[in-house]
mmCIF file of C-alpha atoms in Angstrom:
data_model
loop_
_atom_site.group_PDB
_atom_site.id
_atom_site.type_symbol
_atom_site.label_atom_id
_atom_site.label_comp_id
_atom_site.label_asym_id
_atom_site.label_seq_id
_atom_site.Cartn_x
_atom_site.Cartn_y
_atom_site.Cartn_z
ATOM 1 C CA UNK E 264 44.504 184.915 43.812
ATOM 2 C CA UNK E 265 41.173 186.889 44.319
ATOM 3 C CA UNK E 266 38.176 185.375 43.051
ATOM 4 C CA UNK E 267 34.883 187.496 42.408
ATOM 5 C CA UNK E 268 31.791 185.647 41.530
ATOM 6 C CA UNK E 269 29.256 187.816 40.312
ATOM 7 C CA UNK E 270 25.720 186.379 40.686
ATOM 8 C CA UNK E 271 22.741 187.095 38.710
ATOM 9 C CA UNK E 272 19.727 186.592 40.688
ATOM 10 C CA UNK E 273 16.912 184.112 40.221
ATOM 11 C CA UNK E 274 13.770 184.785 38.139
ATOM 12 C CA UNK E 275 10.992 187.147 39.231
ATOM 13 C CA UNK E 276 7.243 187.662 37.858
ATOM 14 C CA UNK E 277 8.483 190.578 35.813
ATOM 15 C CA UNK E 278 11.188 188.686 33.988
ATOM 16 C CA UNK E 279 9.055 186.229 32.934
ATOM 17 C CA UNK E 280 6.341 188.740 31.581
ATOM 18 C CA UNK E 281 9.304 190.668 29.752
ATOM 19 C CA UNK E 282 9.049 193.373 31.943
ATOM 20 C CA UNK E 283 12.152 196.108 32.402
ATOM 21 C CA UNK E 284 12.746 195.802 35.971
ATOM 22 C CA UNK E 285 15.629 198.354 36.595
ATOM 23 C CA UNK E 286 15.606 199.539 40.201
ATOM 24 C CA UNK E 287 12.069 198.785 40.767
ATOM 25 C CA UNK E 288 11.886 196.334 43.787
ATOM 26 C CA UNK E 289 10.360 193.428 42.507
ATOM 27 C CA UNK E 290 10.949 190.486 44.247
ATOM 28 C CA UNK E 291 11.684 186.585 43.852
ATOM 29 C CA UNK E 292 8.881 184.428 42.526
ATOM 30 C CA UNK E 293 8.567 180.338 42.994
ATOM 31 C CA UNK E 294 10.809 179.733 40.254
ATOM 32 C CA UNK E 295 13.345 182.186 41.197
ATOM 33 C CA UNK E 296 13.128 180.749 44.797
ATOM 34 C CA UNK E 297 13.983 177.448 43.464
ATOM 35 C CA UNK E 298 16.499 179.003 41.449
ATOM 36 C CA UNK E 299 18.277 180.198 44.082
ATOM 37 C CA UNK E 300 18.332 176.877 46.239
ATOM 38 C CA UNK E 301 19.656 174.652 43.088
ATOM 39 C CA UNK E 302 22.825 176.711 42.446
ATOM 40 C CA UNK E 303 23.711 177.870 46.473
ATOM 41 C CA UNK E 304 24.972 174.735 46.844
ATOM 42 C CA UNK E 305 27.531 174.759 43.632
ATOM 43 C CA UNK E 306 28.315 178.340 45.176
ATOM 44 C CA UNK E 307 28.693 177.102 48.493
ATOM 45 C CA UNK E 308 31.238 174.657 47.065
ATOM 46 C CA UNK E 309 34.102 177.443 46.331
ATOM 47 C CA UNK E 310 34.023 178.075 49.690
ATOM 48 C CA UNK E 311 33.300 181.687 49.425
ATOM 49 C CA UNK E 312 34.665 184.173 52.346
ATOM 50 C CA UNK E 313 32.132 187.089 52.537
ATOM 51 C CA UNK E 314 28.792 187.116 50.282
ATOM 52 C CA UNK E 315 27.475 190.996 49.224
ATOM 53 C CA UNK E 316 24.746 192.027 47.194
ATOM 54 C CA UNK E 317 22.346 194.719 45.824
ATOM 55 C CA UNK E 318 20.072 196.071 48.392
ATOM 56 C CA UNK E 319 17.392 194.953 45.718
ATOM 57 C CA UNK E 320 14.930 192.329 47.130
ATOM 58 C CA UNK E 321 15.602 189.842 44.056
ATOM 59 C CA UNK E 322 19.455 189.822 44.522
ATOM 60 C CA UNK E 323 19.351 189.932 48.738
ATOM 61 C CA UNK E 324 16.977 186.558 48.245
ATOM 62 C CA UNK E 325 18.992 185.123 46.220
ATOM 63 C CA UNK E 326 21.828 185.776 48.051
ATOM 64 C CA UNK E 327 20.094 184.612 51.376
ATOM 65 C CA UNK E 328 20.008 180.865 49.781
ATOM 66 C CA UNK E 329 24.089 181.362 49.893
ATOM 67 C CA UNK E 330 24.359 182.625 53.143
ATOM 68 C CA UNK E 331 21.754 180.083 54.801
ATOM 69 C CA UNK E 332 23.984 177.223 53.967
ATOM 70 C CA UNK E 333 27.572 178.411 54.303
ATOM 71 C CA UNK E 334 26.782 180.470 57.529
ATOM 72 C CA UNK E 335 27.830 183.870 56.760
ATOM 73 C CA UNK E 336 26.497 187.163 57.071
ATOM 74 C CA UNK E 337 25.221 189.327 53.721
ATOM 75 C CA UNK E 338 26.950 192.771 52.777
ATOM 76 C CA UNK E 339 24.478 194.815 51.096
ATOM 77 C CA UNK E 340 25.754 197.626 48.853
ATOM 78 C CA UNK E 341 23.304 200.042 46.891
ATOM 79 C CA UNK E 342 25.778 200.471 44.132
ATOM 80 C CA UNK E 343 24.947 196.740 42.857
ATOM 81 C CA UNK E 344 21.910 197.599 42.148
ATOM 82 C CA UNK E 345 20.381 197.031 38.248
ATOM 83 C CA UNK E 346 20.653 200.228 35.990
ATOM 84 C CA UNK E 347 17.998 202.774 36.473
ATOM 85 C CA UNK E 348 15.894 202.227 33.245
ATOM 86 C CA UNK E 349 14.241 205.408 33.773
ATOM 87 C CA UNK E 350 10.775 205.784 32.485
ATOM 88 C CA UNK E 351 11.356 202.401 30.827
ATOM 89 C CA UNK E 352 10.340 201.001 34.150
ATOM 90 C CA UNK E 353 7.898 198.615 34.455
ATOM 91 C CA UNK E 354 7.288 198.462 30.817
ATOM 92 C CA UNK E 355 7.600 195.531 27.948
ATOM 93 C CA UNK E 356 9.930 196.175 24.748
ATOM 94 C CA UNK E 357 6.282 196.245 22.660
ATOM 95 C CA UNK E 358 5.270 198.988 25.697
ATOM 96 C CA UNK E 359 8.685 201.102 25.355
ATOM 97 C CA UNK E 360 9.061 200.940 21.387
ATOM 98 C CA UNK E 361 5.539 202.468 21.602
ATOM 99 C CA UNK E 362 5.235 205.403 24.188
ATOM 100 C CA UNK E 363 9.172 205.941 23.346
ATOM 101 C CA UNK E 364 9.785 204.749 20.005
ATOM 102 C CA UNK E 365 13.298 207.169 19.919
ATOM 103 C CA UNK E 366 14.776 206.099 22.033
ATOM 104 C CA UNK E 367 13.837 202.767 22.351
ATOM 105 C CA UNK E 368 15.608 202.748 18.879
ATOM 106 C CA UNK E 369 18.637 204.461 20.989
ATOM 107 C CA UNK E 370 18.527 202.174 23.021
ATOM 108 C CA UNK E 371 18.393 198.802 20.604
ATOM 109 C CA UNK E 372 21.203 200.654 18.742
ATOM 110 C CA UNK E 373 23.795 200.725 21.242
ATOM 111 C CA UNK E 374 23.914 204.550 21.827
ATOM 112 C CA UNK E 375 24.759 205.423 25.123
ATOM 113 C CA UNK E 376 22.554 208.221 25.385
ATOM 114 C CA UNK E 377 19.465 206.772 25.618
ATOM 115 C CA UNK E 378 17.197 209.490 27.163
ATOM 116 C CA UNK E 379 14.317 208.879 29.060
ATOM 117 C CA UNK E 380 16.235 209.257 32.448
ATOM 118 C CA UNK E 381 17.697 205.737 31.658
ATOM 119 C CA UNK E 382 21.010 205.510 33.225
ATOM 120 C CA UNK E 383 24.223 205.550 30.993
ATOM 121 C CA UNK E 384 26.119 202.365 30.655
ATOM 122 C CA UNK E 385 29.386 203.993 31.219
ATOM 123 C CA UNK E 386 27.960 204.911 34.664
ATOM 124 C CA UNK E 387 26.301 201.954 35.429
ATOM 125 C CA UNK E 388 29.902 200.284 35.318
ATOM 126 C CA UNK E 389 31.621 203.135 36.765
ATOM 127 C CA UNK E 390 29.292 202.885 39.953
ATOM 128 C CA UNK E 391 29.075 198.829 40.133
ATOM 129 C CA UNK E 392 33.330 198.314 39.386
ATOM 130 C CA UNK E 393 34.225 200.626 41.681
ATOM 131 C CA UNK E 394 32.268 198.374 44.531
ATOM 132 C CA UNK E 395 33.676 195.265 43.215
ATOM 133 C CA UNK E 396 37.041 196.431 43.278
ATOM 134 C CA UNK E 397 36.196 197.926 46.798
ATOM 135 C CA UNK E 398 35.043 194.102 47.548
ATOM 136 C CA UNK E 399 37.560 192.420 46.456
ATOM 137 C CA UNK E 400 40.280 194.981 47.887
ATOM 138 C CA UNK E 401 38.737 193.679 51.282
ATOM 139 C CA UNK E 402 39.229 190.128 50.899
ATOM 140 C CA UNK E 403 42.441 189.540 49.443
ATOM 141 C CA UNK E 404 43.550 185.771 47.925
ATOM 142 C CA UNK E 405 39.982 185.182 48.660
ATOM 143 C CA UNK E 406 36.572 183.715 46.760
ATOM 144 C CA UNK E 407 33.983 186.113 47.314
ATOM 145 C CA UNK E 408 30.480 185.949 45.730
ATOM 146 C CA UNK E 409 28.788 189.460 44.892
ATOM 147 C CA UNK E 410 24.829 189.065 43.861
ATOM 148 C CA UNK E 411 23.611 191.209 41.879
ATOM 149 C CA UNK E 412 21.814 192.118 38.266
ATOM 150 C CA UNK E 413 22.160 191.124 34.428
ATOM 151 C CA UNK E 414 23.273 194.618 33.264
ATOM 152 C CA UNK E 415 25.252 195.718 36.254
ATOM 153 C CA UNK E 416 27.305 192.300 36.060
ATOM 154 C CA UNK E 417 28.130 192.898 32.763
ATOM 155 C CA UNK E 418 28.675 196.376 33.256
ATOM 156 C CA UNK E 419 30.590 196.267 36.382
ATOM 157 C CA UNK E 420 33.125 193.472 35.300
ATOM 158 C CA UNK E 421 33.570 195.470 32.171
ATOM 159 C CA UNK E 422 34.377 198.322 34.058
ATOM 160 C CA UNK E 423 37.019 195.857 35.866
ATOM 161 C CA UNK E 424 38.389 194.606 33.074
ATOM 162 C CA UNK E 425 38.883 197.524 30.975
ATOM 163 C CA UNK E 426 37.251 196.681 28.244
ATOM 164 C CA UNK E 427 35.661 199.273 25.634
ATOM 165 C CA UNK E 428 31.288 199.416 24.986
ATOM 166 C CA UNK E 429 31.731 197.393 21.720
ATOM 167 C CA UNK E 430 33.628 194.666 23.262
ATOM 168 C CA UNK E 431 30.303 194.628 26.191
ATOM 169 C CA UNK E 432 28.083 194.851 23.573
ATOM 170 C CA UNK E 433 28.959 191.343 22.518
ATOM 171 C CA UNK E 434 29.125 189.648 25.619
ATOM 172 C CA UNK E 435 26.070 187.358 26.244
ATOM 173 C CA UNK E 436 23.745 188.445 29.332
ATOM 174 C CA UNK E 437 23.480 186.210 32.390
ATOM 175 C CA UNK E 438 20.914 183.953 32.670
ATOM 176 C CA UNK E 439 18.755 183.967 35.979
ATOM 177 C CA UNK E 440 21.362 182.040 38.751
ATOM 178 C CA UNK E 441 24.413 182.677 36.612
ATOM 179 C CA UNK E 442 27.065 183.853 37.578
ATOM 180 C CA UNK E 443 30.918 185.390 35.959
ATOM 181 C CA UNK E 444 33.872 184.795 37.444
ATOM 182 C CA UNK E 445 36.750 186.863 37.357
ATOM 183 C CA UNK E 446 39.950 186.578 38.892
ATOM 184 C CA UNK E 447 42.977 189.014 40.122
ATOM 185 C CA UNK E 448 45.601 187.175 39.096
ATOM 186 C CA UNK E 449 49.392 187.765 40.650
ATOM 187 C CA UNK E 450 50.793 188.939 37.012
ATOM 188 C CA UNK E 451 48.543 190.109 34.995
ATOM 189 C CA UNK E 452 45.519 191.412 37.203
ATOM 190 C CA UNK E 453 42.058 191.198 36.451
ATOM 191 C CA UNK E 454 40.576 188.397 33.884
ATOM 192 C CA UNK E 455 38.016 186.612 33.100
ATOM 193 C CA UNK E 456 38.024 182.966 33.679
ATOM 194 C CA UNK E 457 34.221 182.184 33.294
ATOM 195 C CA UNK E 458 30.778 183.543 31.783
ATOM 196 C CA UNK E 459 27.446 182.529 32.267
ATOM 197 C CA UNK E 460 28.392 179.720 34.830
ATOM 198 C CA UNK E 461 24.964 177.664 36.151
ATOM 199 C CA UNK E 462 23.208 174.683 37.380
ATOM 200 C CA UNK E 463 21.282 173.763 33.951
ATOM 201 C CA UNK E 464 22.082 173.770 30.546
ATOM 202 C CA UNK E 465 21.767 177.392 28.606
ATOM 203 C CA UNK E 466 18.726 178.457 27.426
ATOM 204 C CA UNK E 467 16.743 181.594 25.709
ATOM 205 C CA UNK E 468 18.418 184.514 27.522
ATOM 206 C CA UNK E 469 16.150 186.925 29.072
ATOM 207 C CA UNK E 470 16.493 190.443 29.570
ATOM 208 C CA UNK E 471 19.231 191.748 31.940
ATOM 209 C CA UNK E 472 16.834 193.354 33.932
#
C-alpha cells in the first residue's frame, strides 16, 4: 500500500498578518521554524522513503526539518507550489474586498472564475495531482511525505481522489504542520484515511495560503 502524506508547511509572517501568500516567496518565521521541528519527528516516525516539496521557501524549510532527521535527500517540484492568487498577492481579505470587491465576492462565493489572474481551482489540482500521482507512481508500497501548501493540498488530493468542487468546498483547510494522508489501496485505489493530522490540538484555521 502507497502512502502519501501531504504536508502543510509551518507558519510564516504573512499568515499571521492574514496576508494571501500565493506564490510569493515568503519564508518561515520563529514560529513556523518551531513548527516544523515539533511535528518532523511524528513524520519521521512512518518511516517515510523519499520527502518532495514545493520549490517555495516555506514548504522546502519545512521539509528540511524532515530530511535533517531521517537522512534523506529533498525532491523539489514547482508544481507543489500554492495557487497563484494573482493580484490578490500580498494583500489582506479587508485589502482584496476593497481594491477588488467583484471578485473578491467571486471568490468568497465559490465561483471558479475568479478573475484577477487568480489561478482556477480546477487547475490548481490538475497541476498538483498529477505530481502526486507522479510521486507516488515512483515509490510504490511506500510512505512518502510531499510538503507543500493549504490550497494545493486540498486541491491536489481532490484531484486524486476524484472528487467534485462542492465536495472540496467542504473540506476543512490544513492547519500550519498538518498534514492528509491518503492511501492507494490494493482494491479500491486512492482514499483518504486522514485530514488535518498534527502535533497540537486544532485550532482557528488560517488561510490556505
Amino acid at each position: 500500500m502507497t502512502r502519501l502524506i501531504i504536508w502543510r508547511h509551518g507558519n510564516t509572517d504573512w499568515n499571521a498578518e492574514g496576508r494571501v501568500q500565493g506564490q510569493t516567496d515568503v519564508p518561515l518565521n520563529d514560529l513556523g521554524r518551531s513548527q516544523a521541528a515539533t511535528a518532523a519527528p511524528l513524520l519521521a516516525g512512518l518511516e517515510p522513503a523519499a520527502i518532495y516539496s514545493s520549490d517555495l521557501r516555506r514548504a522546502r524549510h519545512t521539509a528540511d526539518a524532515l530530511a535533517a532527521l531521517t537522512g534523506l535527500p529533498v525532491a523539489e517540484d514547482a508544481r507543489l507550489r500554492e495557487r497563484h492568487y494573482g493580484l490578490f498577492q500580498g494583500l489582506t481579505n479587508p485589502e482584496i474586498a476593497e481594491r477588488f470587491p467583484a471578485e473578491f465576492a467571486r471568490w468568497n462565493g465559490g465561483n471558479p472564475d475568479v478573475g484577477a489572474e487568480v489561478e482556477r481551482n480546477d487547475e490548481v489540482g490538475k497541476r498538483v495531482g498529477e505530481a502526486l500521482r507522479e510521486i507516488a507512481d515512483r515509490h510504490p508500497g511506500k510512505v512518502v511525505v510531499v510538503a507543500t501548501h493549504g490550497g494545493a493540498a486540498r486541491q491536489g488530493f481532490g484531484d486524486v481522489l476524484a472528487w467534485p468542487a462542492d465536495v472540496m468546498a467542504a473540506i476543512r483547510p490544513l492547519q500550519n504542520c498538518h498534514w492528509t494522508e491518503l492511501a492507494d489501496t490494493p482494491h479500491r485505489g486512492w482514499q483518504l484515511r486522514a485530514h488535518n493530522v498534527g502535533p497540537w490540538p486544532e485550532k482557528a484555521i488560517p488561510a490556505p495560503v
